[in-house]
Amino acid sequence: MLGKLAFRNVRRSARDYLVYFLTMTFVTALMFAFNSLIFTRDIEEMFEVAGLMMALVGMATFFIVLIVAWLINYMVRFMLEKRSREFGIYLLIGMRKKEIARLYKRENILLGACAFLLGMALGVLLQQVLLSILYSMIQMRYDLHMEFNRNCILMTAGCYGGCYLLALLRCGRRFKKMNIRDLMEAQKKNEEVRESHEQWKKWFFPLSVAFLGLFAVFIFTGGIKNGGHVVFFLVGIVLVIYFFYIGLSSWLVCYVRRRGNAVYRGQNLFLLRQFSSKLKTMSFTMGTLTALFTIAFMGCTVAMMFSDYQNRILETKFPFDVQINSEDVADDFADELKVIGESAKILDAYPYHIYAMLPADTQGNAAGIPAENQVNVWLSTHLKVFGEMYLNEDGSPDLKKIAKDSRDGSFYCSYDTYMKLSDYNHLRGMLGYPKVSLGDHEYLIHLKERIRGEAEGLKDAVTIRGNEGNLEFAGYYSEPFSQDGHNGGDYVIVVPDSQGSKLTPYYSEMAVDIEGEAPLGLGNKLDDLGEPEFWERGEAAEEEEEDTDLAGHRQMSGNSCCGSDTIVVMTVANMVRDNLIPETKYMLSSLIFPCFYVGLVFLCVALTVLSVQQLSDSAKYRFRYSVLKKLGMNRQEIGRVILQQLVCYYLCPVLLAAVIGGSVSVFMSGKFIFYTGIRTAVMYYFGLSFLLFFGIYVLYFITTYVGFRRNVEGD
Amino acid sequence: MKDYIRVCDVEKYYGNASNVTKAIDRVSFTVAQGEFVGVMGASGSGKTTLLNILSTIDRVTAGHIWYGDTDIAEMRENDLAEFRKENLGFVFQDYNLLDTLTIEENIILAMTLHGAPKRKIQERCREMLMLLGIEDIRDKFPYQVSGGQKQRCACARALVNGPRLILADEPTGALDSRSAQTLLETFTDMNRKMQATILMVTHDAFSASYCSRILFLKDGRIFHELVRGSRNRRDFLNEILDVLALTGGEASDVR
């Protein structure tokens, strides 16, 4: 009998709390689809970085489990409250509390199980979509196929079950404390508007707004400098999120009490009071929703940033099919050519040198900056990326620090990097750029597009010596030219071959053009070339370990530099474009996907709470609107009031979240654009995520509005 | 006195072809301006249906209801809302006050929906609060005051726009006898001093004895009518009780 009752109740709950049910279904689907990213065997085998995706999706899952558990807990409590009368009747007809608790738990588990099964079905579809996106991102063909990985299903079920377990843990206790009278009365109780200390509580509102203003000023002027500031603002923001609503509600109450002019216009009084009383009773929930929205915003923005990066910048990072670096200036690259030749047809292979101006002039220039290092010093002290990192207190360059960091292989090499015009033109030819010509006493600088604008003053600050006297500057070039350490870090100075008497080979490079696409694993084979001899020398093997990056690529050593790029840096000795781009994209995807995942789930959870709140209150609202009807409002007017009320209620947490998330996002995008050199408006990423956000938001809003009107206008 | 409201051959049926319930069956009567009319009847006699029809919340199946020269049976829904706003005031058993608004704000809202200017609202509101003796509790919320006070607030709200007709549905139903008495005296005052026209539905003989005329409803038809004339209230009450006794009214209705 109990089973039957539970089943009927579930059917009713699923109808009453359709939004909740659908969200749980959707969350399951998302969980399954994203978990399947971890368990896709092809990818696991293909990339050594697969662990990164696992770690990040796992981390996202952790937060998602917590937040979904919160949603379930909230809903369980909420439904309990709404159905208290029904439980009272059960008690009245002689059911024991334990039985009721069991019935209720059973109902919830049944509801959860239905949502889970439906979600898995949807999840399989979503998984196909997600994998297609991922595969097309990493340029692999994806044939639609159902993949039911046992571990994936187990993990999804585990997470989902975990949420329920966490949520239902405290449910039994609540039943123990109940008594029949309270249960029967609970629903009759009207929202009691308790107003106390409104006069001083209203100041939370302007204070919160002022704090947000301060935060915006600080974040945009770069005022947040140390850990103390960060903690201060973080705590402040959390407080603002919660106190804002208390303040706003009191502010509205005070306004109504003061009988401001708006009170006397149409249905404003009704709306203001309705809104303020809702805010008052719900301020904590509203605060939590705001936090969720903020995180959703930021998650989406980060995802958008990296996805844009991989679409636009990545292609320019690897202009050559294959490029190999060797610190040995006598390296003829014979082994490498053999390996490449085995896997692909070589169209052109061009070994060349990057030079340094050595032996160095002893005197240096007027400011005491050594001539062999002048460009490095200028860039270290003038690029905004470095700020004041390499400046002494008096504003002069901190040469010691620059020299030390150069030895450690960060940013720039120990000496400025040069290239001969013939090499330069050959490489340009390989990339399909027009050749350039230089007069005998001229030089040019090829630098990254990102620093092109900032480096305008470079040409005046440096003097490049030729065989006889100084060379004249002939121009800047900034096409993609593999300048993350291969053709110099950030820049390379190109001089006529005839002027190269003072140039000493610094390290060797080889650029290779092959027919078609490079086969999978070519990069790894090239990396393996260096290994056997290292293994023999036990000690050096450990060093070698350190020299590989996260993805297991051999990093450049010795005279290496990587330029001033940050955020996404790719400095590997053996660059095979068709291997690296998919891999980098996969690596970025392992950041993008979890960010979207967190963003989407948080958004849906928050919107569900908003929606369920409104819909289940509509019984109360039905009474209020029937009063308005008796006071002479017609159907359209009531429809308008409902719309206004819902819009206020829905917009409030979103707007606050948009302000907080927006400032942080715009700040982050600004930095991202600055460091990666991507050319986009700062608002772009936030705008995109805002649009995505509003798409989902509008869906929920319409569902709620339609349901709400039906509830209010129905019999 | 001029006929103010005329109800002509009104019928209201519920149900479908196979199972029709005649809630109101060819009812006709008139209400004069400034009259305090009671409608009495047992449960299921159709009094609430009649009230709903008069208050434009429900529509007639057949017949006409004239407010002056306007036939509300012919009006469209939106016009009805407008009509309701301009002409009717409501007092219900369960008060129907908005719980998020204070006593004063409940009255203000009725006026702002009317589009009255601020100054007028303030003046009129103060007047009503004083008149109904609820000035002290103006800033309290409905849940903080007694039933009688809530009902007086509902009266103030019903009166504030000077409607043609005040419709009261069991206004004393949820009140204790003392508050009920006070409220009925308020009704009488409203009727006498402000010439408010009131139509009150009740099944309580004591409440009905405050009216100037009573229509008795049974199974959807008017079967009797009592006019108080110059009699005092006690005699009138006895007469009502007699009618109820004769027609098998509910003896328990007598307090």
PDB file of C-alpha atoms in Angstrom, chain A residues 37-280:
ATOM      1  CA  LEU A  37      34.945  12.759 -21.488  1.00  0.00           C
ATOM      2  CA  ILE A  38      37.108  11.214 -18.815  1.00  0.00           C
ATOM      3  CA  PHE A  39      36.494   7.698 -19.942  1.00  0.00           C
ATOM      4  CA  THR A  40      36.877   8.002 -23.693  1.00  0.00           C
ATOM      5  CA  ARG A  41      39.454   5.400 -24.531  1.00  0.00           C
ATOM      6  CA  ASP A  42      40.664   6.824 -27.859  1.00  0.00           C
ATOM      7  CA  ILE A  43      41.611  10.066 -26.248  1.00  0.00           C
ATOM      8  CA  GLU A  44      43.197   8.433 -23.274  1.00  0.00           C
ATOM      9  CA  GLU A  45      45.480   6.567 -25.618  1.00  0.00           C
ATOM     10  CA  MET A  46      46.160   9.521 -27.833  1.00  0.00           C
ATOM     11  CA  PHE A  47      47.308  12.155 -25.424  1.00  0.00           C
ATOM     12  CA  GLU A  48      49.533  12.002 -22.459  1.00  0.00           C
ATOM     13  CA  VAL A  49      47.670  15.003 -21.057  1.00  0.00           C
ATOM     14  CA  ALA A  50      44.440  13.031 -20.692  1.00  0.00           C
ATOM     15  CA  GLY A  51      45.046  13.092 -16.958  1.00  0.00           C
ATOM     16  CA  LEU A  52      44.539  16.824 -16.916  1.00  0.00           C
ATOM     17  CA  MET A  53      41.025  16.548 -18.283  1.00  0.00           C
ATOM     18  CA  MET A  54      40.326  13.863 -15.720  1.00  0.00           C
ATOM     19  CA  ALA A  55      41.567  16.014 -12.888  1.00  0.00           C
ATOM     20  CA  LEU A  56      39.668  19.115 -13.942  1.00  0.00           C
ATOM     21  CA  VAL A  57      36.400  17.381 -14.754  1.00  0.00           C
ATOM     22  CA  GLY A  58      36.785  15.541 -11.467  1.00  0.00           C
ATOM     23  CA  MET A  59      37.237  18.793  -9.624  1.00  0.00           C
ATOM     24  CA  ALA A  60      34.230  20.305 -11.348  1.00  0.00           C
ATOM     25  CA  THR A  61      32.236  17.207 -10.449  1.00  0.00           C
ATOM     26  CA  PHE A  62      33.122  17.658  -6.817  1.00  0.00           C
ATOM     27  CA  PHE A  63      31.631  21.150  -6.697  1.00  0.00           C
ATOM     28  CA  ILE A  64      28.682  20.064  -8.756  1.00  0.00           C
ATOM     29  CA  VAL A  65      27.897  17.211  -6.383  1.00  0.00           C
ATOM     30  CA  LEU A  66      27.925  19.672  -3.502  1.00  0.00           C
ATOM     31  CA  ILE A  67      25.666  22.139  -5.210  1.00  0.00           C
ATOM     32  CA  VAL A  68      23.255  19.533  -6.546  1.00  0.00           C
ATOM     33  CA  ALA A  69      23.083  18.067  -3.050  1.00  0.00           C
ATOM     34  CA  TRP A  70      22.156  21.526  -1.859  1.00  0.00           C
ATOM     35  CA  LEU A  71      19.422  21.727  -4.491  1.00  0.00           C
ATOM     36  CA  ILE A  72      18.005  18.343  -3.527  1.00  0.00           C
ATOM     37  CA  ASN A  73      18.175  19.194   0.144  1.00  0.00           C
ATOM     38  CA  TYR A  74      16.458  22.492  -0.515  1.00  0.00           C
ATOM     39  CA  MET A  75      13.748  20.838  -2.558  1.00  0.00           C
ATOM     40  CA  VAL A  76      13.213  18.028  -0.050  1.00  0.00           C
ATOM     41  CA  ARG A  77      12.742  20.568   2.706  1.00  0.00           C
ATOM     42  CA  PHE A  78      10.601  22.733   0.502  1.00  0.00           C
ATOM     43  CA  MET A  79       8.256  19.954  -0.550  1.00  0.00           C
ATOM     44  CA  LEU A  80       8.044  18.827   3.042  1.00  0.00           C
ATOM     45  CA  GLU A  81       6.853  22.251   4.070  1.00  0.00           C
ATOM     46  CA  LYS A  82       4.353  22.513   1.259  1.00  0.00           C
ATOM     47  CA  ARG A  83       2.939  19.098   1.974  1.00  0.00           C
ATOM     48  CA  SER A  84       2.897  19.371   5.729  1.00  0.00           C
ATOM     49  CA  ARG A  85      -0.883  19.236   5.856  1.00  0.00           C
ATOM     50  CA  GLU A  86      -0.884  16.000   3.972  1.00  0.00           C
ATOM     51  CA  PHE A  87       1.643  14.534   6.396  1.00  0.00           C
ATOM     52  CA  GLY A  88      -0.516  15.762   9.245  1.00  0.00           C
ATOM     53  CA  ILE A  89      -3.394  13.756   7.849  1.00  0.00           C
ATOM     54  CA  TYR A  90      -1.197  10.665   7.610  1.00  0.00           C
ATOM     55  CA  LEU A  91      -0.320  11.078  11.268  1.00  0.00           C
ATOM     56  CA  LEU A  92      -3.962  11.648  12.095  1.00  0.00           C
ATOM     57  CA  ILE A  93      -5.078   8.389  10.525  1.00  0.00           C
ATOM     58  CA  GLY A  94      -2.518   6.526  12.538  1.00  0.00           C
ATOM     59  CA  MET A  95       0.663   6.274  10.519  1.00  0.00           C
ATOM     60  CA  ARG A  96       3.837   6.342  12.522  1.00  0.00           C
ATOM     61  CA  LYS A  97       6.395   9.033  11.976  1.00  0.00           C
ATOM     62  CA  LYS A  98       8.961   6.486  10.916  1.00  0.00           C
ATOM     63  CA  GLU A  99       6.616   5.180   8.285  1.00  0.00           C
ATOM     64  CA  ILE A 100       5.944   8.631   6.968  1.00  0.00           C
ATOM     65  CA  ALA A 101       9.640   9.400   6.872  1.00  0.00           C
ATOM     66  CA  ARG A 102      10.211   6.183   5.000  1.00  0.00           C
ATOM     67  CA  LEU A 103       7.368   6.969   2.622  1.00  0.00           C
ATOM     68  CA  TYR A 104       8.764  10.403   1.948  1.00  0.00           C
ATOM     69  CA  LYS A 105      12.279   9.109   1.419  1.00  0.00           C
ATOM     70  CA  ARG A 106      10.978   6.432  -0.865  1.00  0.00           C
ATOM     71  CA  GLU A 107       9.096   9.030  -2.875  1.00  0.00           C
ATOM     72  CA  ASN A 108      12.180  11.145  -3.230  1.00  0.00           C
ATOM     73  CA  ILE A 109      14.336   8.247  -4.258  1.00  0.00           C
ATOM     74  CA  LEU A 110      11.722   7.170  -6.776  1.00  0.00           C
ATOM     75  CA  LEU A 111      11.535  10.680  -8.195  1.00  0.00           C
ATOM     76  CA  GLY A 112      15.322  10.815  -8.310  1.00  0.00           C
ATOM     77  CA  ALA A 113      15.518   7.425  -9.991  1.00  0.00           C
ATOM     78  CA  CYS A 114      13.031   8.458 -12.685  1.00  0.00           C
ATOM     79  CA  ALA A 115      14.976  11.633 -13.353  1.00  0.00           C
ATOM     80  CA  PHE A 116      18.177   9.606 -13.396  1.00  0.00           C
ATOM     81  CA  LEU A 117      16.958   7.090 -15.972  1.00  0.00           C
ATOM     82  CA  LEU A 118      15.503   9.768 -18.178  1.00  0.00           C
ATOM     83  CA  GLY A 119      18.688  11.774 -17.719  1.00  0.00           C
ATOM     84  CA  MET A 120      20.847   8.843 -18.785  1.00  0.00           C
ATOM     85  CA  ALA A 121      18.860   8.536 -21.988  1.00  0.00           C
ATOM     86  CA  LEU A 122      19.281  12.225 -22.643  1.00  0.00           C
ATOM     87  CA  GLY A 123      22.892  11.950 -21.515  1.00  0.00           C
ATOM     88  CA  VAL A 124      23.709   9.486 -24.269  1.00  0.00           C
ATOM     89  CA  LEU A 125      22.525  12.050 -26.804  1.00  0.00           C
ATOM     90  CA  LEU A 126      24.377  14.838 -25.085  1.00  0.00           C
ATOM     91  CA  GLN A 127      27.470  12.675 -24.934  1.00  0.00           C
ATOM     92  CA  GLN A 128      27.392  12.340 -28.710  1.00  0.00           C
ATOM     93  CA  VAL A 129      27.096  16.089 -29.104  1.00  0.00           C
ATOM     94  CA  LEU A 130      29.868  16.768 -26.631  1.00  0.00           C
ATOM     95  CA  LEU A 131      32.234  14.205 -28.100  1.00  0.00           C
ATOM     96  CA  SER A 132      31.547  15.484 -31.619  1.00  0.00           C
ATOM     97  CA  ILE A 133      32.463  18.969 -30.437  1.00  0.00           C
ATOM     98  CA  LEU A 134      35.590  17.742 -28.694  1.00  0.00           C
ATOM     99  CA  TYR A 135      36.686  15.622 -31.641  1.00  0.00           C
ATOM    100  CA  SER A 136      36.128  18.381 -34.134  1.00  0.00           C
ATOM    101  CA  MET A 137      38.098  20.658 -31.840  1.00  0.00           C
ATOM    102  CA  ILE A 138      41.042  18.326 -31.823  1.00  0.00           C
ATOM    103  CA  GLN A 139      40.622  17.651 -35.531  1.00  0.00           C
ATOM    104  CA  MET A 140      39.711  14.017 -35.302  1.00  0.00           C
ATOM    105  CA  ARG A 141      36.902  12.271 -37.029  1.00  0.00           C
ATOM    106  CA  TYR A 142      34.164  11.188 -34.709  1.00  0.00           C
ATOM    107  CA  ASP A 143      31.769   8.484 -35.802  1.00  0.00           C
ATOM    108  CA  LEU A 144      28.618   8.563 -33.765  1.00  0.00           C
ATOM    109  CA  HIS A 145      28.537   5.495 -31.618  1.00  0.00           C
ATOM    110  CA  MET A 146      26.980   4.627 -28.318  1.00  0.00           C
ATOM    111  CA  GLU A 147      29.553   4.171 -25.685  1.00  0.00           C
ATOM    112  CA  PHE A 148      28.370   2.665 -22.444  1.00  0.00           C
ATOM    113  CA  ASN A 149      31.455   2.675 -20.371  1.00  0.00           C
ATOM    114  CA  ARG A 150      30.760   0.852 -17.143  1.00  0.00           C
ATOM    115  CA  ASN A 151      32.963   3.154 -15.133  1.00  0.00           C
ATOM    116  CA  CYS A 152      31.294   6.189 -16.569  1.00  0.00           C
ATOM    117  CA  ILE A 153      27.835   4.932 -15.650  1.00  0.00           C
ATOM    118  CA  LEU A 154      29.077   3.944 -12.226  1.00  0.00           C
ATOM    119  CA  MET A 155      30.647   7.323 -11.653  1.00  0.00           C
ATOM    120  CA  THR A 156      27.516   9.172 -12.746  1.00  0.00           C
ATOM    121  CA  ALA A 157      25.340   6.968 -10.579  1.00  0.00           C
ATOM    122  CA  GLY A 158      27.787   7.394  -7.724  1.00  0.00           C
ATOM    123  CA  CYS A 159      27.785  11.186  -7.963  1.00  0.00           C
ATOM    124  CA  TYR A 160      24.052  11.325  -8.297  1.00  0.00           C
ATOM    125  CA  GLY A 161      23.496   8.884  -5.461  1.00  0.00           C
ATOM    126  CA  GLY A 162      25.992  10.830  -3.389  1.00  0.00           C
ATOM    127  CA  CYS A 163      23.962  13.986  -3.877  1.00  0.00           C
ATOM    128  CA  TYR A 164      20.837  12.223  -2.674  1.00  0.00           C
ATOM    129  CA  LEU A 165      22.554  10.631   0.259  1.00  0.00           C
ATOM    130  CA  LEU A 166      23.928  13.977   1.367  1.00  0.00           C
ATOM    131  CA  ALA A 167      20.542  15.595   0.947  1.00  0.00           C
ATOM    132  CA  LEU A 168      18.380  12.968   2.615  1.00  0.00           C
ATOM    133  CA  LEU A 169      20.667  12.516   5.558  1.00  0.00           C
ATOM    134  CA  ARG A 170      18.921  15.039   7.728  1.00  0.00           C
ATOM    135  CA  CYS A 171      15.439  14.402   6.459  1.00  0.00           C
ATOM    136  CA  GLY A 172      14.560  11.783   9.110  1.00  0.00           C
ATOM    137  CA  ARG A 173      15.411  14.133  11.932  1.00  0.00           C
ATOM    138  CA  ARG A 174      12.939  16.655  10.686  1.00  0.00           C
ATOM    139  CA  PHE A 175      10.110  14.177  10.891  1.00  0.00           C
ATOM    140  CA  LYS A 176      10.913  13.308  14.472  1.00  0.00           C
ATOM    141  CA  LYS A 177      10.260  16.837  15.642  1.00  0.00           C
ATOM    142  CA  MET A 178       6.857  17.182  14.016  1.00  0.00           C
ATOM    143  CA  ASN A 179       3.494  17.265  15.683  1.00  0.00           C
ATOM    144  CA  ILE A 180       0.090  17.056  14.078  1.00  0.00           C
ATOM    145  CA  ARG A 181      -1.091  20.502  14.964  1.00  0.00           C
ATOM    146  CA  ASP A 182       1.988  22.211  13.574  1.00  0.00           C
ATOM    147  CA  LEU A 183       1.727  20.214  10.400  1.00  0.00           C
ATOM    148  CA  MET A 184      -1.926  21.052   9.886  1.00  0.00           C
ATOM    149  CA  GLU A 185      -1.377  24.710  10.646  1.00  0.00           C
ATOM    150  CA  ALA A 186       1.868  25.131   8.737  1.00  0.00           C
ATOM    151  CA  GLN A 187       0.220  25.813   5.436  1.00  0.00           C
ATOM    152  CA  LYS A 188      -2.359  28.183   6.771  1.00  0.00           C
ATOM    153  CA  LYS A 189       0.291  30.417   8.153  1.00  0.00           C
ATOM    154  CA  ASN A 190       0.589  33.467   6.059  1.00  0.00           C
ATOM    155  CA  GLU A 191       3.895  34.976   5.349  1.00  0.00           C
ATOM    156  CA  GLU A 192       4.294  37.060   8.424  1.00  0.00           C
ATOM    157  CA  VAL A 193       5.960  40.252   7.492  1.00  0.00           C
ATOM    158  CA  ARG A 194       8.129  41.039  10.438  1.00  0.00           C
ATOM    159  CA  GLU A 195       9.515  44.486  10.255  1.00  0.00           C
ATOM    160  CA  SER A 196      12.075  45.554  12.747  1.00  0.00           C
ATOM    161  CA  HIS A 197      15.052  47.900  12.644  1.00  0.00           C
ATOM    162  CA  GLU A 198      14.268  48.689   9.025  1.00  0.00           C
ATOM    163  CA  GLN A 199      15.656  52.171   9.456  1.00  0.00           C
ATOM    164  CA  TRP A 200      19.174  51.029  10.050  1.00  0.00           C
ATOM    165  CA  LYS A 201      19.019  47.854   8.018  1.00  0.00           C
ATOM    166  CA  LYS A 202      18.258  49.894   4.932  1.00  0.00           C
ATOM    167  CA  TRP A 203      21.795  51.260   5.015  1.00  0.00           C
ATOM    168  CA  PHE A 204      23.067  47.848   3.959  1.00  0.00           C
ATOM    169  CA  PHE A 205      21.768  48.693   0.515  1.00  0.00           C
ATOM    170  CA  PRO A 206      23.794  51.846  -0.244  1.00  0.00           C
ATOM    171  CA  LEU A 207      26.760  50.346   1.598  1.00  0.00           C
ATOM    172  CA  SER A 208      26.660  47.266  -0.604  1.00  0.00           C
ATOM    173  CA  VAL A 209      26.396  49.372  -3.731  1.00  0.00           C
ATOM    174  CA  ALA A 210      29.276  51.552  -2.551  1.00  0.00           C
ATOM    175  CA  PHE A 211      31.390  48.507  -1.812  1.00  0.00           C
ATOM    176  CA  LEU A 212      30.704  47.140  -5.284  1.00  0.00           C
ATOM    177  CA  GLY A 213      31.722  50.494  -6.722  1.00  0.00           C
ATOM    178  CA  LEU A 214      34.921  50.419  -4.691  1.00  0.00           C
ATOM    179  CA  PHE A 215      35.572  46.888  -5.845  1.00  0.00           C
ATOM    180  CA  ALA A 216      35.098  47.883  -9.480  1.00  0.00           C
ATOM    181  CA  VAL A 217      37.448  50.857  -9.076  1.00  0.00           C
ATOM    182  CA  PHE A 218      40.090  48.730  -7.391  1.00  0.00           C
ATOM    183  CA  ILE A 219      39.908  45.907  -9.848  1.00  0.00           C
ATOM    184  CA  PHE A 220      40.090  48.131 -12.897  1.00  0.00           C
ATOM    185  CA  THR A 221      42.857  50.377 -11.628  1.00  0.00           C
ATOM    186  CA  GLY A 222      44.890  47.387 -10.528  1.00  0.00           C
ATOM    187  CA  GLY A 223      44.545  48.344  -6.897  1.00  0.00           C
ATOM    188  CA  ILE A 224      44.298  44.771  -5.695  1.00  0.00           C
ATOM    189  CA  LYS A 225      47.917  44.064  -5.119  1.00  0.00           C
ATOM    190  CA  ASN A 226      48.444  41.611  -2.323  1.00  0.00           C
ATOM    191  CA  GLY A 227      46.830  38.717  -0.547  1.00  0.00           C
ATOM    192  CA  GLY A 228      45.389  41.053   2.079  1.00  0.00           C
ATOM    193  CA  HIS A 229      43.434  42.970  -0.538  1.00  0.00           C
ATOM    194  CA  VAL A 230      42.191  39.789  -2.104  1.00  0.00           C
ATOM    195  CA  VAL A 231      40.943  38.429   1.214  1.00  0.00           C
ATOM    196  CA  PHE A 232      39.373  41.783   2.069  1.00  0.00           C
ATOM    197  CA  PHE A 233      37.449  41.960  -1.179  1.00  0.00           C
ATOM    198  CA  LEU A 234      36.517  38.303  -1.188  1.00  0.00           C
ATOM    199  CA  VAL A 235      35.029  38.519   2.289  1.00  0.00           C
ATOM    200  CA  GLY A 236      33.456  41.829   1.346  1.00  0.00           C
ATOM    201  CA  ILE A 237      31.828  40.411  -1.770  1.00  0.00           C
ATOM    202  CA  VAL A 238      30.415  37.453   0.127  1.00  0.00           C
ATOM    203  CA  LEU A 239      28.969  39.817   2.736  1.00  0.00           C
ATOM    204  CA  VAL A 240      27.632  42.136   0.046  1.00  0.00           C
ATOM    205  CA  ILE A 241      25.917  39.248  -1.717  1.00  0.00           C
ATOM    206  CA  TYR A 242      23.985  38.419   1.433  1.00  0.00           C
ATOM    207  CA  PHE A 243      23.428  41.827   2.966  1.00  0.00           C
ATOM    208  CA  PHE A 244      22.441  43.467  -0.290  1.00  0.00           C
ATOM    209  CA  TYR A 245      19.034  41.816  -0.224  1.00  0.00           C
ATOM    210  CA  ILE A 246      18.359  42.614   3.405  1.00  0.00           C
ATOM    211  CA  GLY A 247      19.266  46.205   2.652  1.00  0.00           C
ATOM    212  CA  LEU A 248      17.246  46.410  -0.543  1.00  0.00           C
ATOM    213  CA  SER A 249      14.197  44.957   1.123  1.00  0.00           C
ATOM    214  CA  SER A 250      14.428  47.394   4.041  1.00  0.00           C
ATOM    215  CA  TRP A 251      15.043  50.248   1.654  1.00  0.00           C
ATOM    216  CA  LEU A 252      11.857  49.415  -0.223  1.00  0.00           C
ATOM    217  CA  VAL A 253       9.923  49.027   3.030  1.00  0.00           C
ATOM    218  CA  CYS A 254      11.126  52.423   4.205  1.00  0.00           C
ATOM    219  CA  TYR A 255      10.198  53.937   0.869  1.00  0.00           C
ATOM    220  CA  VAL A 256       6.703  52.532   1.075  1.00  0.00           C
ATOM    221  CA  ARG A 257       6.359  53.676   4.667  1.00  0.00           C
ATOM    222  CA  ARG A 258       7.555  57.123   3.747  1.00  0.00           C
ATOM    223  CA  ARG A 259       4.885  57.030   1.066  1.00  0.00           C
ATOM    224  CA  GLY A 260       7.132  58.031  -1.781  1.00  0.00           C
ATOM    225  CA  ASN A 261       5.371  59.221  -4.906  1.00  0.00           C
ATOM    226  CA  ALA A 262       5.675  55.934  -6.745  1.00  0.00           C
ATOM    227  CA  VAL A 263       3.566  54.284  -4.081  1.00  0.00           C
ATOM    228  CA  TYR A 264       0.548  56.187  -5.289  1.00  0.00           C
ATOM    229  CA  ARG A 265       0.828  55.057  -8.874  1.00  0.00           C
ATOM    230  CA  GLY A 266      -1.247  52.131 -10.106  1.00  0.00           C
ATOM    231  CA  GLN A 267      -0.257  48.759  -8.750  1.00  0.00           C
ATOM    232  CA  ASN A 268       3.184  49.886  -7.587  1.00  0.00           C
ATOM    233  CA  LEU A 269       2.271  49.606  -3.947  1.00  0.00           C
ATOM    234  CA  PHE A 270       1.283  46.006  -4.444  1.00  0.00           C
ATOM    235  CA  LEU A 271       4.448  45.197  -6.383  1.00  0.00           C
ATOM    236  CA  LEU A 272       6.790  46.978  -3.990  1.00  0.00           C
ATOM    237  CA  ARG A 273       5.346  45.282  -0.960  1.00  0.00           C
ATOM    238  CA  GLN A 274       5.208  41.917  -2.645  1.00  0.00           C
ATOM    239  CA  PHE A 275       8.808  42.183  -3.733  1.00  0.00           C
ATOM    240  CA  SER A 276      10.167  43.488  -0.466  1.00  0.00           C
ATOM    241  CA  SER A 277       8.435  40.851   1.617  1.00  0.00           C
ATOM    242  CA  LYS A 278       9.676  38.122  -0.707  1.00  0.00           C
ATOM    243  CA  LEU A 279      13.208  39.482  -0.486  1.00  0.00           C
ATOM    244  CA  LYS A 280      12.979  39.682   3.261  1.00  0.00           C
TER     245      LYS A 280
END
